[in-house]
C-alpha positions as a LaTeX table, in Angstrom:
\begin{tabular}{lrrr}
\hline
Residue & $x$ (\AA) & $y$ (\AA) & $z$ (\AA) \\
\hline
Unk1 & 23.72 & $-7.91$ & $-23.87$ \\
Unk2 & 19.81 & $-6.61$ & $-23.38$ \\
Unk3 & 19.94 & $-9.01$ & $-20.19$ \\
Unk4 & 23.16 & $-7.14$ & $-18.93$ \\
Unk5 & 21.77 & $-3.99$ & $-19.81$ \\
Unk6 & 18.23 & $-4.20$ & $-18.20$ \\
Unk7 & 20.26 & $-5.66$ & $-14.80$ \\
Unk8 & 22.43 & $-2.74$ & $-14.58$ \\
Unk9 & 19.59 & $-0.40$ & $-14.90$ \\
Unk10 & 17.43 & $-2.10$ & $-12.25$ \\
Unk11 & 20.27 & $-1.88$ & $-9.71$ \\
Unk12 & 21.07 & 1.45 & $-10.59$ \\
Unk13 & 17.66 & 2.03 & $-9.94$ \\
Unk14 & 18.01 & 0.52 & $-6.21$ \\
Unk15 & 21.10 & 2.11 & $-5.48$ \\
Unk16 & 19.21 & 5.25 & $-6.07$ \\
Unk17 & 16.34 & 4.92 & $-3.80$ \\
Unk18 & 18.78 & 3.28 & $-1.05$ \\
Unk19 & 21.17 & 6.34 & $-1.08$ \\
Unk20 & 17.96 & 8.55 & $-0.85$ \\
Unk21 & 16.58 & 6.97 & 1.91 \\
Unk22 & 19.96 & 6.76 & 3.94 \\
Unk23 & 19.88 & 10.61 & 4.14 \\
Unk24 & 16.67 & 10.12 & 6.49 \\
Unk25 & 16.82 & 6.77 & 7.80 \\
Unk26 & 15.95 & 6.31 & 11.30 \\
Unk27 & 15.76 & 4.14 & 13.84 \\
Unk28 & 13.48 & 2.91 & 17.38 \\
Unk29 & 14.66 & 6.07 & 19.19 \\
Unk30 & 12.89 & 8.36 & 16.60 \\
Unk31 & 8.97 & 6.67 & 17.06 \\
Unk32 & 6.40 & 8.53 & 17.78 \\
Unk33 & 8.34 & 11.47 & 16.22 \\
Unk34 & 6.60 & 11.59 & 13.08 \\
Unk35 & 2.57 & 12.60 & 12.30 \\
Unk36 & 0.16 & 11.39 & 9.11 \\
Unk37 & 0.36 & 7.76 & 10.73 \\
Unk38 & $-2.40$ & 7.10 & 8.36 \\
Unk39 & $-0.44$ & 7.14 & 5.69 \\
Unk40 & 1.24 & 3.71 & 6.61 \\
Unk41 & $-2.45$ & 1.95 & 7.18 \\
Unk42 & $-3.29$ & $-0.60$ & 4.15 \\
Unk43 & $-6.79$ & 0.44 & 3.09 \\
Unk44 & $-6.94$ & $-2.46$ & 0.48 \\
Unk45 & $-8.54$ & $-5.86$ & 0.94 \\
Unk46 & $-6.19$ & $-7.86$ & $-1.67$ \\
Unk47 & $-3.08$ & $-6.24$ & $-0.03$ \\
Unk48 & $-4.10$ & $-6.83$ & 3.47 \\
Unk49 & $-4.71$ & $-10.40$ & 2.79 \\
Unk50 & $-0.77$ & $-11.09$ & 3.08 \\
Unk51 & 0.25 & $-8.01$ & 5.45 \\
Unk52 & 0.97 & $-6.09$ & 2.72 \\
Unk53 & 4.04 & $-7.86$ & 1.33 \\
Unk54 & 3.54 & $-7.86$ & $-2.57$ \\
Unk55 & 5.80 & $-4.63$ & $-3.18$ \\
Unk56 & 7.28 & $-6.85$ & $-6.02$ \\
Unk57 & 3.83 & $-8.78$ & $-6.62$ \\
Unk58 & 0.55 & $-6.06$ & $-6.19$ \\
Unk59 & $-1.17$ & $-5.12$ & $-9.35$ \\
Unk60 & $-4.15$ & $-3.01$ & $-10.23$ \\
Unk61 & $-5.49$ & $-0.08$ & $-7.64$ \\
Unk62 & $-4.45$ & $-2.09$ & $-4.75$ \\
Unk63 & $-0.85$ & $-0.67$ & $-5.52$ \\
Unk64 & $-1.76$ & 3.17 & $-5.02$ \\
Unk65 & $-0.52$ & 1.84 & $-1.06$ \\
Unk66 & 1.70 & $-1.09$ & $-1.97$ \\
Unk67 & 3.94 & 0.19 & $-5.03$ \\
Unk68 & 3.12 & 2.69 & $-7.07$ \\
Unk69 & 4.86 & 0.68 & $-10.23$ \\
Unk70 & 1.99 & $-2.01$ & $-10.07$ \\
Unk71 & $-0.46$ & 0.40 & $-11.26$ \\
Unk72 & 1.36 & 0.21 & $-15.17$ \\
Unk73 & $-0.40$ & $-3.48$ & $-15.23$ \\
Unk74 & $-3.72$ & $-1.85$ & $-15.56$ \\
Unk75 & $-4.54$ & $-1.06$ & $-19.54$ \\
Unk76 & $-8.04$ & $-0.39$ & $-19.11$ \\
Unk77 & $-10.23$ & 0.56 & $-16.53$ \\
Unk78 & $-10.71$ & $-0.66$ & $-13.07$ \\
Unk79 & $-12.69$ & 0.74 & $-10.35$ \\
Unk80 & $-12.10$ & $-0.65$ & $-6.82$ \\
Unk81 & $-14.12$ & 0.24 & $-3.18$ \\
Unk82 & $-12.90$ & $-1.18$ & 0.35 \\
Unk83 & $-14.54$ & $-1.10$ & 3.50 \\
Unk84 & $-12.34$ & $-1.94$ & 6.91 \\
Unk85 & $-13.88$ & $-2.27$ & 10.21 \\
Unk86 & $-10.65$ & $-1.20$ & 11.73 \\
Unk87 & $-9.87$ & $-2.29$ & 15.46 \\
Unk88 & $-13.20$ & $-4.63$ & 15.68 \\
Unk89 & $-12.66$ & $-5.18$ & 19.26 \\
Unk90 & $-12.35$ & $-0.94$ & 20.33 \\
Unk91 & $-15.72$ & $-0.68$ & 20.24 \\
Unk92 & $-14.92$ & 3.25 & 18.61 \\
Unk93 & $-16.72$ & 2.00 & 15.99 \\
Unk94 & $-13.55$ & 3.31 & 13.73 \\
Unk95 & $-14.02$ & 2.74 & 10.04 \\
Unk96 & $-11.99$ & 3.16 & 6.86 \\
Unk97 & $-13.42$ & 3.59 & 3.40 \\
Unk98 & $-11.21$ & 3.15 & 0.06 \\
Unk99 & $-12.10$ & 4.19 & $-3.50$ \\
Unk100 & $-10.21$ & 4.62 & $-6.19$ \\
Unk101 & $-10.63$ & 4.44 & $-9.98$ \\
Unk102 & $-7.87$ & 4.09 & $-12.60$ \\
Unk103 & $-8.32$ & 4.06 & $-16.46$ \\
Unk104 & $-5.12$ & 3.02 & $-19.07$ \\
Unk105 & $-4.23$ & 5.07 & $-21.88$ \\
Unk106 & $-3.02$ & 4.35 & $-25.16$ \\
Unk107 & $-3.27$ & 5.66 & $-28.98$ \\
Unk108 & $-2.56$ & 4.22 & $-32.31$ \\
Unk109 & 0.54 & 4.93 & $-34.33$ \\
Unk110 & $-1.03$ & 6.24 & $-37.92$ \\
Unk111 & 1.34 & 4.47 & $-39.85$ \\
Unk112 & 1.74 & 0.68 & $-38.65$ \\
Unk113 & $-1.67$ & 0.85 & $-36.27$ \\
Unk114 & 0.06 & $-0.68$ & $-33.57$ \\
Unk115 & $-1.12$ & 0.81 & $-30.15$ \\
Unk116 & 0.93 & 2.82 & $-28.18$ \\
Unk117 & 0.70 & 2.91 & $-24.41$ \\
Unk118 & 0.54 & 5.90 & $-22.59$ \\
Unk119 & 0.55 & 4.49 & $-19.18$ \\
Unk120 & $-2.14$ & 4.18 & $-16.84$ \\
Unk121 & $-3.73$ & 7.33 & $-14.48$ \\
Unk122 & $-5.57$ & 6.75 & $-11.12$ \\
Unk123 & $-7.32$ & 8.74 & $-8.58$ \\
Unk124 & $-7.82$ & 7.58 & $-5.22$ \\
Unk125 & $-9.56$ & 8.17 & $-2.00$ \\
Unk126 & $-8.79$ & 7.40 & 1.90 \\
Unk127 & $-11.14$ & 8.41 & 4.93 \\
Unk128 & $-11.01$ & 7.50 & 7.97 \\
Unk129 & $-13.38$ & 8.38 & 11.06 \\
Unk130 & $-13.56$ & 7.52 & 14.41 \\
Unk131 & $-17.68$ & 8.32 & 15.08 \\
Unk132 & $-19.10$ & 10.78 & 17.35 \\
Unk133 & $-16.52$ & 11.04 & 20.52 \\
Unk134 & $-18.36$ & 13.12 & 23.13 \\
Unk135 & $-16.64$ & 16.15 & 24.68 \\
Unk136 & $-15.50$ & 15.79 & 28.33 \\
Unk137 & $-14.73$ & 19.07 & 30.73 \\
Unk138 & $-13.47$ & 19.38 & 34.09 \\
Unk139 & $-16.72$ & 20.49 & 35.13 \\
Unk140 & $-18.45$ & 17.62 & 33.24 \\
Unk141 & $-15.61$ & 14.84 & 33.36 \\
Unk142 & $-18.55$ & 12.09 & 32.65 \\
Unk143 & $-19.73$ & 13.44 & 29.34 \\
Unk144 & $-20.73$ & 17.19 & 27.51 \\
Unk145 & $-23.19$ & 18.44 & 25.66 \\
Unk146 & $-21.31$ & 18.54 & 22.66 \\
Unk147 & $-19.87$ & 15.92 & 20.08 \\
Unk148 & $-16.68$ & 16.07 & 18.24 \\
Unk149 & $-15.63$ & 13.66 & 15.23 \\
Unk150 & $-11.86$ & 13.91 & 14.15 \\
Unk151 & $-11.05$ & 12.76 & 10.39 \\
Unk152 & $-7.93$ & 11.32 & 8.95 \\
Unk153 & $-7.90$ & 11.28 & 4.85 \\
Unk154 & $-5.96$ & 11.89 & 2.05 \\
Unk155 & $-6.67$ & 12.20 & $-1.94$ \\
Unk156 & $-3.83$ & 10.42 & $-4.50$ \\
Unk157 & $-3.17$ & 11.18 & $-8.01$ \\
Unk158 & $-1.08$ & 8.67 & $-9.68$ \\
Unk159 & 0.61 & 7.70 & $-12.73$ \\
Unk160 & 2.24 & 4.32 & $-13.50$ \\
Unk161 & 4.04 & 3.33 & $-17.15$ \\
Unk162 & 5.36 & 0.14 & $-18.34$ \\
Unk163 & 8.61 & 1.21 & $-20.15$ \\
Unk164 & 8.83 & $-2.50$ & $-21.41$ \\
Unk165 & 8.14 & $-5.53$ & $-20.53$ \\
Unk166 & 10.58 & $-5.54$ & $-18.22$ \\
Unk167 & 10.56 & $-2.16$ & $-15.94$ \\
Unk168 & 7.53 & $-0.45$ & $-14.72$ \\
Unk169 & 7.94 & 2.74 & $-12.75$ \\
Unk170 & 5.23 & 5.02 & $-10.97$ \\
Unk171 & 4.32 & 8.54 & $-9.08$ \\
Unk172 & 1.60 & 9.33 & $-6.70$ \\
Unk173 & 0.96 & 13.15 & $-5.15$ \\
Unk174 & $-1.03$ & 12.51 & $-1.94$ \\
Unk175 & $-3.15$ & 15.45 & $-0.24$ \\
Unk176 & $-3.07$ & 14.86 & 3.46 \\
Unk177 & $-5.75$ & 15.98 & 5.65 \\
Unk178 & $-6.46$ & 15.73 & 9.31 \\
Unk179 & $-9.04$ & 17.66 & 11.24 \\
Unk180 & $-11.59$ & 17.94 & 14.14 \\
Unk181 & $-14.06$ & 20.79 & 14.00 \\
Unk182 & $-11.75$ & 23.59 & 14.78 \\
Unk183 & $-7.80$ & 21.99 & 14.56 \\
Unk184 & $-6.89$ & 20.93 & 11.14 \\
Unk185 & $-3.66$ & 20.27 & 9.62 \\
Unk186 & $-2.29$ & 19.81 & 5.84 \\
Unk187 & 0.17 & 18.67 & 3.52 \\
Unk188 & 1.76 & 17.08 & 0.77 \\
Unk189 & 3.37 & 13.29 & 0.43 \\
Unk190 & 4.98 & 11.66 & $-2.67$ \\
Unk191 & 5.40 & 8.15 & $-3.74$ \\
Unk192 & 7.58 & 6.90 & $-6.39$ \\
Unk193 & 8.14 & 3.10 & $-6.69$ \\
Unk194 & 9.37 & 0.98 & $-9.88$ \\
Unk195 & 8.78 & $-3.08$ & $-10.85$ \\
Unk196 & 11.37 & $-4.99$ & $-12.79$ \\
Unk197 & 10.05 & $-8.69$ & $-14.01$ \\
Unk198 & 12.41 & $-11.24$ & $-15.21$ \\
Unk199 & 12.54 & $-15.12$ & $-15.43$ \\
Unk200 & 10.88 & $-16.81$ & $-18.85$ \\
Unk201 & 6.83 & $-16.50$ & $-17.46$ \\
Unk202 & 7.94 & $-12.92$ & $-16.06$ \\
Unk203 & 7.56 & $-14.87$ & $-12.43$ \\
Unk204 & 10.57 & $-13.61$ & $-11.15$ \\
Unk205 & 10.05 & $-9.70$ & $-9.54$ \\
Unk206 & 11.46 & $-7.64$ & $-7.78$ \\
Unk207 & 10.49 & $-3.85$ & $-6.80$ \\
Unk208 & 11.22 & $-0.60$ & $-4.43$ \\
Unk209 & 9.25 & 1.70 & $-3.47$ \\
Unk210 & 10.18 & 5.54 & $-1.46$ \\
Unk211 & 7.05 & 6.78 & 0.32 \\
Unk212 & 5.08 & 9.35 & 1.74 \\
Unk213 & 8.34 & 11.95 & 1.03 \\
Unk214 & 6.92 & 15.72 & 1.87 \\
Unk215 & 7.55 & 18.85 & 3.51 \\
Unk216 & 6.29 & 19.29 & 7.90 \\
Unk217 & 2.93 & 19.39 & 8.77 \\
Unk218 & 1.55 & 21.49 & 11.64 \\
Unk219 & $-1.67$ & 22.07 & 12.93 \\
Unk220 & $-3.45$ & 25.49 & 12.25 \\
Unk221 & $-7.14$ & 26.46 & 13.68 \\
Unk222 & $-9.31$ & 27.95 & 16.73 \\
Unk223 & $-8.82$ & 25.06 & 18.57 \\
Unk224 & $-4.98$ & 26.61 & 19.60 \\
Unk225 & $-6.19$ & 30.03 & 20.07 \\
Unk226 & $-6.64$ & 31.92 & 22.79 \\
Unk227 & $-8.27$ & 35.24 & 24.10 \\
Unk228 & $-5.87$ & 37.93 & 25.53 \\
Unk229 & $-6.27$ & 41.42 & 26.77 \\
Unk230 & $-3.75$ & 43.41 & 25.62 \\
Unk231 & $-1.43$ & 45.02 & 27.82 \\
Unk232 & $-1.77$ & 48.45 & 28.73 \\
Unk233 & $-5.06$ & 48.30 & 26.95 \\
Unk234 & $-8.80$ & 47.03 & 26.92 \\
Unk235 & $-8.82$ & 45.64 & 24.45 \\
Unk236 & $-9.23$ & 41.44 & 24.00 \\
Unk237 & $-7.40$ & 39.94 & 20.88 \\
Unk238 & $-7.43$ & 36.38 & 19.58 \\
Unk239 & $-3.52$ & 34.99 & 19.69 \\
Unk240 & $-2.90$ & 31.61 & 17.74 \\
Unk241 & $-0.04$ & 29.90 & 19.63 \\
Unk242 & 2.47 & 28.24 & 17.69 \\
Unk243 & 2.34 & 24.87 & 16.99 \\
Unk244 & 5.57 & 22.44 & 16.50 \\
Unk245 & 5.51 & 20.92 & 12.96 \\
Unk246 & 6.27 & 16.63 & 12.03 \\
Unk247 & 7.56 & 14.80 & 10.29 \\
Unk248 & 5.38 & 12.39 & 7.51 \\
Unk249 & 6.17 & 8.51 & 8.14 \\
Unk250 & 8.49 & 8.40 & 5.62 \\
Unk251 & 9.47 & 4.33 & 4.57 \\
Unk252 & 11.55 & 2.28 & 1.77 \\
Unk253 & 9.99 & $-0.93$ & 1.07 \\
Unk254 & 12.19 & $-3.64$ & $-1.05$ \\
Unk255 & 10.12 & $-6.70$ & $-2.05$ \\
Unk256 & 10.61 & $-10.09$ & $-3.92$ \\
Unk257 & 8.24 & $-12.57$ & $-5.30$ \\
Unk258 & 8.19 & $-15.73$ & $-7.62$ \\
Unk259 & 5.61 & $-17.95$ & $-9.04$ \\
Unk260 & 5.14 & $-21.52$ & $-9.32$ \\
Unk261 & 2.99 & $-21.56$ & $-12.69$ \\
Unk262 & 1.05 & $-24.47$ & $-14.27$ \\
Unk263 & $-0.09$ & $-24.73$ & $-17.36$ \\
Unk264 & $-3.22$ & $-25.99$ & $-19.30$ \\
Unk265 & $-2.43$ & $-29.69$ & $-20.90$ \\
Unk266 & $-1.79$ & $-28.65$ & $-24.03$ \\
Unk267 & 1.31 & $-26.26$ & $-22.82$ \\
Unk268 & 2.54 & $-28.71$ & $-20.38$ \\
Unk269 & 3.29 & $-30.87$ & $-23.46$ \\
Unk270 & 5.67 & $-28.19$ & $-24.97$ \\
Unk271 & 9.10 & $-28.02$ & $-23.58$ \\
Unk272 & 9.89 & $-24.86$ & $-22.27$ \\
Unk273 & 11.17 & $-22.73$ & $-24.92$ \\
Unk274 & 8.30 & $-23.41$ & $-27.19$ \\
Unk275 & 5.88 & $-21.95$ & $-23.74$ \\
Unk276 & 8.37 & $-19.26$ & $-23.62$ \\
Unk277 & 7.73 & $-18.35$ & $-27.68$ \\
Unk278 & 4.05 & $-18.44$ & $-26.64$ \\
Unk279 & 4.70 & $-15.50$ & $-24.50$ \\
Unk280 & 2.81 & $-17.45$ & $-21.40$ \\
Unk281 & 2.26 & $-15.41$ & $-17.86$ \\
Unk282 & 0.90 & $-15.67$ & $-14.72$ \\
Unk283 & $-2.35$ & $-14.81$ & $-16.89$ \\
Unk284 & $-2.45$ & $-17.89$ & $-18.74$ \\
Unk285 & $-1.93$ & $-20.55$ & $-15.90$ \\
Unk286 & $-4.48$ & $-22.67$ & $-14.57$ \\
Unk287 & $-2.44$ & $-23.05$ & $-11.20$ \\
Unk288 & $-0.25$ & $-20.29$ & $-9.58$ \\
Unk289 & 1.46 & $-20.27$ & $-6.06$ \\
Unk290 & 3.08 & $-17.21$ & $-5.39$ \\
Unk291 & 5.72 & $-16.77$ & $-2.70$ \\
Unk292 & 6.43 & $-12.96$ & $-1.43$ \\
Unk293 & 8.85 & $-11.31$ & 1.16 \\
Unk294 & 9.49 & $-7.49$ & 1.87 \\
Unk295 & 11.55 & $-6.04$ & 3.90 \\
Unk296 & 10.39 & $-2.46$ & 4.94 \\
Unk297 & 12.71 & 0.54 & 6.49 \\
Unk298 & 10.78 & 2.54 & 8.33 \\
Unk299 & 12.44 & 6.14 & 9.12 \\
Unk300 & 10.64 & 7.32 & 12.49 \\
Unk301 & 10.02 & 3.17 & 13.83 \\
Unk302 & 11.42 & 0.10 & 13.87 \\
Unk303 & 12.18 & $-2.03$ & 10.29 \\
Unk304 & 9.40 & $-4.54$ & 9.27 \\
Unk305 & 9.78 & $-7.97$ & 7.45 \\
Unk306 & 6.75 & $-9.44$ & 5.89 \\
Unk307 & 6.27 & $-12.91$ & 3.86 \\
Unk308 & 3.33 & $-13.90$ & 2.09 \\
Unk309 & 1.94 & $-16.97$ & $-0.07$ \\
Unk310 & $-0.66$ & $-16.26$ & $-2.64$ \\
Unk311 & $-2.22$ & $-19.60$ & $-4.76$ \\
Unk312 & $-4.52$ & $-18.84$ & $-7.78$ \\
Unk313 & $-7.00$ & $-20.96$ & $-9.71$ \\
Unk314 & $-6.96$ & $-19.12$ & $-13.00$ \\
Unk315 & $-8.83$ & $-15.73$ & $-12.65$ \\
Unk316 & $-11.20$ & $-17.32$ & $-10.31$ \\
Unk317 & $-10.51$ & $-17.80$ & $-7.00$ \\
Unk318 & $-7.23$ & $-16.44$ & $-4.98$ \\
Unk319 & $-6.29$ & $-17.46$ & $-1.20$ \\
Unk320 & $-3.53$ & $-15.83$ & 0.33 \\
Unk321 & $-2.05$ & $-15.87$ & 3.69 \\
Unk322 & 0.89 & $-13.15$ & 5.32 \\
Unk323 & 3.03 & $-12.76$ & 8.08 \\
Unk324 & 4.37 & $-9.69$ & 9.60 \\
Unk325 & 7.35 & $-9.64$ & 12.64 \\
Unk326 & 9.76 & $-7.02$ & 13.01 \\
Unk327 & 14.04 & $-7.28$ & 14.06 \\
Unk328 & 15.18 & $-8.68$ & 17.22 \\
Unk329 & 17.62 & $-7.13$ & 19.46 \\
Unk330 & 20.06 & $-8.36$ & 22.13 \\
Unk331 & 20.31 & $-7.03$ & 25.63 \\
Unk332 & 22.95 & $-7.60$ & 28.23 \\
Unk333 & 21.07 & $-8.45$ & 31.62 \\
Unk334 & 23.14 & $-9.80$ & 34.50 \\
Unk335 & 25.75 & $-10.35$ & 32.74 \\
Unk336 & 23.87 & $-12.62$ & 29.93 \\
Unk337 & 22.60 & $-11.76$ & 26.40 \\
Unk338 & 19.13 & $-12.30$ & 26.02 \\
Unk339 & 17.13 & $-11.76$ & 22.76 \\
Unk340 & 14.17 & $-10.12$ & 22.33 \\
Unk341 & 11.36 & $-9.60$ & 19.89 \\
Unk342 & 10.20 & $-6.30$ & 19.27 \\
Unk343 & 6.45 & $-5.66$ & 19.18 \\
Unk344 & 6.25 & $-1.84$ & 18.54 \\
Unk345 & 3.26 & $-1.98$ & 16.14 \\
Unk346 & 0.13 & $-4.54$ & 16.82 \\
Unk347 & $-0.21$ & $-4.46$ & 13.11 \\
Unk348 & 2.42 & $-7.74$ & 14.11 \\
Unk349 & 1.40 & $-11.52$ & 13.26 \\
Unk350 & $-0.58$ & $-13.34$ & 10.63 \\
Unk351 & $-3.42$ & $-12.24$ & 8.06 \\
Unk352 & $-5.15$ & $-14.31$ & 5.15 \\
Unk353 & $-7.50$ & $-12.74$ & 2.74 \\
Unk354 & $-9.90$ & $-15.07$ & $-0.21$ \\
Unk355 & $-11.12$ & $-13.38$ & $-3.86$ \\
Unk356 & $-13.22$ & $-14.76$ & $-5.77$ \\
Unk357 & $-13.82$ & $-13.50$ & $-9.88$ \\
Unk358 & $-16.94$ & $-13.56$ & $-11.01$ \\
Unk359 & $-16.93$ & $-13.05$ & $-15.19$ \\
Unk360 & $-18.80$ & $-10.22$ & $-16.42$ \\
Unk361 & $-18.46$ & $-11.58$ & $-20.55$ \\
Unk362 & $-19.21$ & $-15.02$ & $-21.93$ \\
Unk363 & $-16.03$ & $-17.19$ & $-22.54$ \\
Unk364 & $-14.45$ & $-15.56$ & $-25.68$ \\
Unk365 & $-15.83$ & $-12.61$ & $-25.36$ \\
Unk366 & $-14.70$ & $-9.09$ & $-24.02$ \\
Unk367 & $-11.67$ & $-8.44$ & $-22.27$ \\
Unk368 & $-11.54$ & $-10.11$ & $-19.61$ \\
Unk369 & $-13.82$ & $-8.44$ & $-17.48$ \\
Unk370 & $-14.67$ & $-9.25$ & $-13.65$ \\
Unk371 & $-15.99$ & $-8.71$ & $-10.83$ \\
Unk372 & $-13.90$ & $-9.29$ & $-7.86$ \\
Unk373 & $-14.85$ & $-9.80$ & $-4.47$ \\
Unk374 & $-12.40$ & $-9.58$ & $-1.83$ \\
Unk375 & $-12.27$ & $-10.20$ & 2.25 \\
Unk376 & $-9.52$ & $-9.87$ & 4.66 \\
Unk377 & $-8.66$ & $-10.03$ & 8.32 \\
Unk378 & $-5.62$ & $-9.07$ & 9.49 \\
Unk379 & $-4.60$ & $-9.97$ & 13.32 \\
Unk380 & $-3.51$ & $-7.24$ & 15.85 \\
Unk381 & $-2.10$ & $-7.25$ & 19.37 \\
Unk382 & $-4.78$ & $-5.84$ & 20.56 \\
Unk383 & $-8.49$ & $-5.10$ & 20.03 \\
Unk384 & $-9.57$ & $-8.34$ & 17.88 \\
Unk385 & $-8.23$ & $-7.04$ & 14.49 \\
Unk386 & $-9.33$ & $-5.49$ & 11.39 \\
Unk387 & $-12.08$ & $-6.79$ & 8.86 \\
Unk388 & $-11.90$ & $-5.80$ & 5.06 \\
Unk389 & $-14.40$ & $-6.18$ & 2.45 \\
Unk390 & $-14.02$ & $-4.56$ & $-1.38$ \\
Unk391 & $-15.16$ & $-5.06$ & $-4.55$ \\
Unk392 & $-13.68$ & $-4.54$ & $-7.74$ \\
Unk393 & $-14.72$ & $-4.18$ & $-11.18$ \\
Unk394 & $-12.29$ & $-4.45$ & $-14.03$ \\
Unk395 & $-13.80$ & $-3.56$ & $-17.42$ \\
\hline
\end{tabular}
């Protein structure tokens, strides 16, 4: 009955972010119609590593981007920094820097001293710059005098909760922010996203996330302004034109994943329901391969499909590998359909990504805590790709 119960509740749960997203829902003919494009770039080495597909899978800070819900799985305190050499090939010299630091909360009940968890709070940081762009005139079309540096970031606040073991559910309030010296332009994006686990290791996952969600942004500053003499009159007044306002890149992301676990000798000698009574996870395997697929519904672009394949020697040493295409279509031309791929964002193709855990406490000792060192590189149609480095310290 519990089973029945939890399975109605996670597909009540979809139902409800599908019918929200229908009301919005887009399609090709709507790109370019929507601002913040930031907003959909994966600042995070570990997630980047497979193209971003662990919506079901991604744990820790990584899933401030990912899902939201992810974030639950962190009980103590983890503090994460990326660096992404974005476009290598530009030559902009275009760089992205990541921070973020998230810290679990629980108390003790008075009574039985059992701890009670309160879920898990985060803050995190985004900023992007392009370098020092100089400014070009009609009377110097070459290059100016002056220098101009436009910046694209945005600050999260989230909040993730395991409700059991089964369902873990998240929020994230996103201040968005892009400006050059004298055009800048605000606003406000929500995340929500949930987790559900299943399957007798909890290997079995599925989640959903609804993203960046938030009212038009429009740009405000001296940079649309313009001197005018009044009519009738001497005098000069400043006029701000008006500026049209966009959308945010609003998506839905659904995402599976299951593991392949195996255990130390001494479990692989139980039959399963004893490893079951153990309460084994991913956590306690020596071996893990981890398959992944998402399927993402973008509302101002095309849909995206990602897989992924993650394998992981204990808490040591993770390689992972992703895959990113996007529908096909079919076009009548001379009288014969033809199929094509679409290619609308060079984010398309292949990624891999390696982390290796360095231990921070001697065997039986602490809490587990690591260092993490992560790299990524994630192909693109153009301009040689993007290179990711983080570290990540979980105390």
């Amino acid at each position: 009955m519990k089973r029945i119960y939890k399975t109605l509740l996670i597909c009540i749960m979809l139902g409800f972010f599908a019918a929200a997203f229908t009301a919005m829902a887009g399609n090709r003919d709507r790109s370019g119609q929507s601002g913040a494009q930031h907003l959909l770039i994966d600042p995070w080495a570990r997630s980047s590593g497979w193209s971003s597909c662990g919506v079901a899978e991604t744990r820790g800070l990584e899933s401030v981007f990912s899902n939201i819900a992810g974030l639950a799985f962190t009980k103590r305190t983890e503090v994460s920094f990326t660096h992404t050499q974005y476009l290598s090939g530009s030559g902009g010299g275009i760089n992205i820097n990541a921070f973020g630091v998230a810290q679990g909360l629980s108390t003790r009940n008075k009574e039985t001293g059992r701890r009670i968890d309160l879920g898990t709070i985060a803050i995190s940081v985004f900023a992007m710059g392009f370098g020092d762009i100089q400014v070009t005139t009609v009377d110097e079309p070459e290059h100016g005098a002056a220098i101009f540096s436009p910046k694209l970031n945005y600050i999260g606040v989230h909040y993730a909760k395991s409700f059991n073991r089964f369902i873990h559910g998240g929020a994230s309030i996103k201040i968005v922010n892009e400006s050059v010296s004298d055009l800048r332009a605000n606003g406000i994006a929500i995340d929500v996203g949930v987790q559900y686990l299943s399957g007798p290791y909890d290997n079995f996952k599925i989640g959903v996330t609804l993203q960046n969600l938030g009212l038009p942004m429009s740009y405000r500053g001296d940079g649309i302004a313009i001197k005018a003499q009044q009519e009738g009159t001497r005098h000069i007044a400043t006029v701000e034109q008006r500026q049209a306002q966009y959308e945010l890149p609003a998506l839905l992301a659904i995402g599976l994943s299951y593991d392949f676990l195996v255990f130390t000798d001494m479990y692989q000698r139980m039959d399963k329901e004893d490893r079951k009574a153990e309460g084994l996870t991913r956590n306690d395997a020596v071996h893990r391969i981890t398959l992944a697929g998402t399927f993402i519904a973008n509302a101002y672009s095309r849909d995206n499909f990602t897989l992924g394949i993650e394998y992981g020697f204990m808490q040591f040493l993770q390689l992972r590998a992703g895959y990113m295409f996007q529908s096909i279509t079919k076009r009548n031309i001379d009288g014969k359909d033809r199929i094509f791929a679409n290619a609308d964002s060079f984010y398309l193709g292949p990624s891999a990504g390696v982390t290796v855990g360095v231990p921070l406490t001697k065997k039986g000792k602490g809490n587990n805590q690591q260092l993490l060192i992560d790299y990524a590189y994630r192909f693109t149609n153009f301009w040689k790709g993007n290179h990711y480095i983080g570290l990540k310290i979980c105390l």
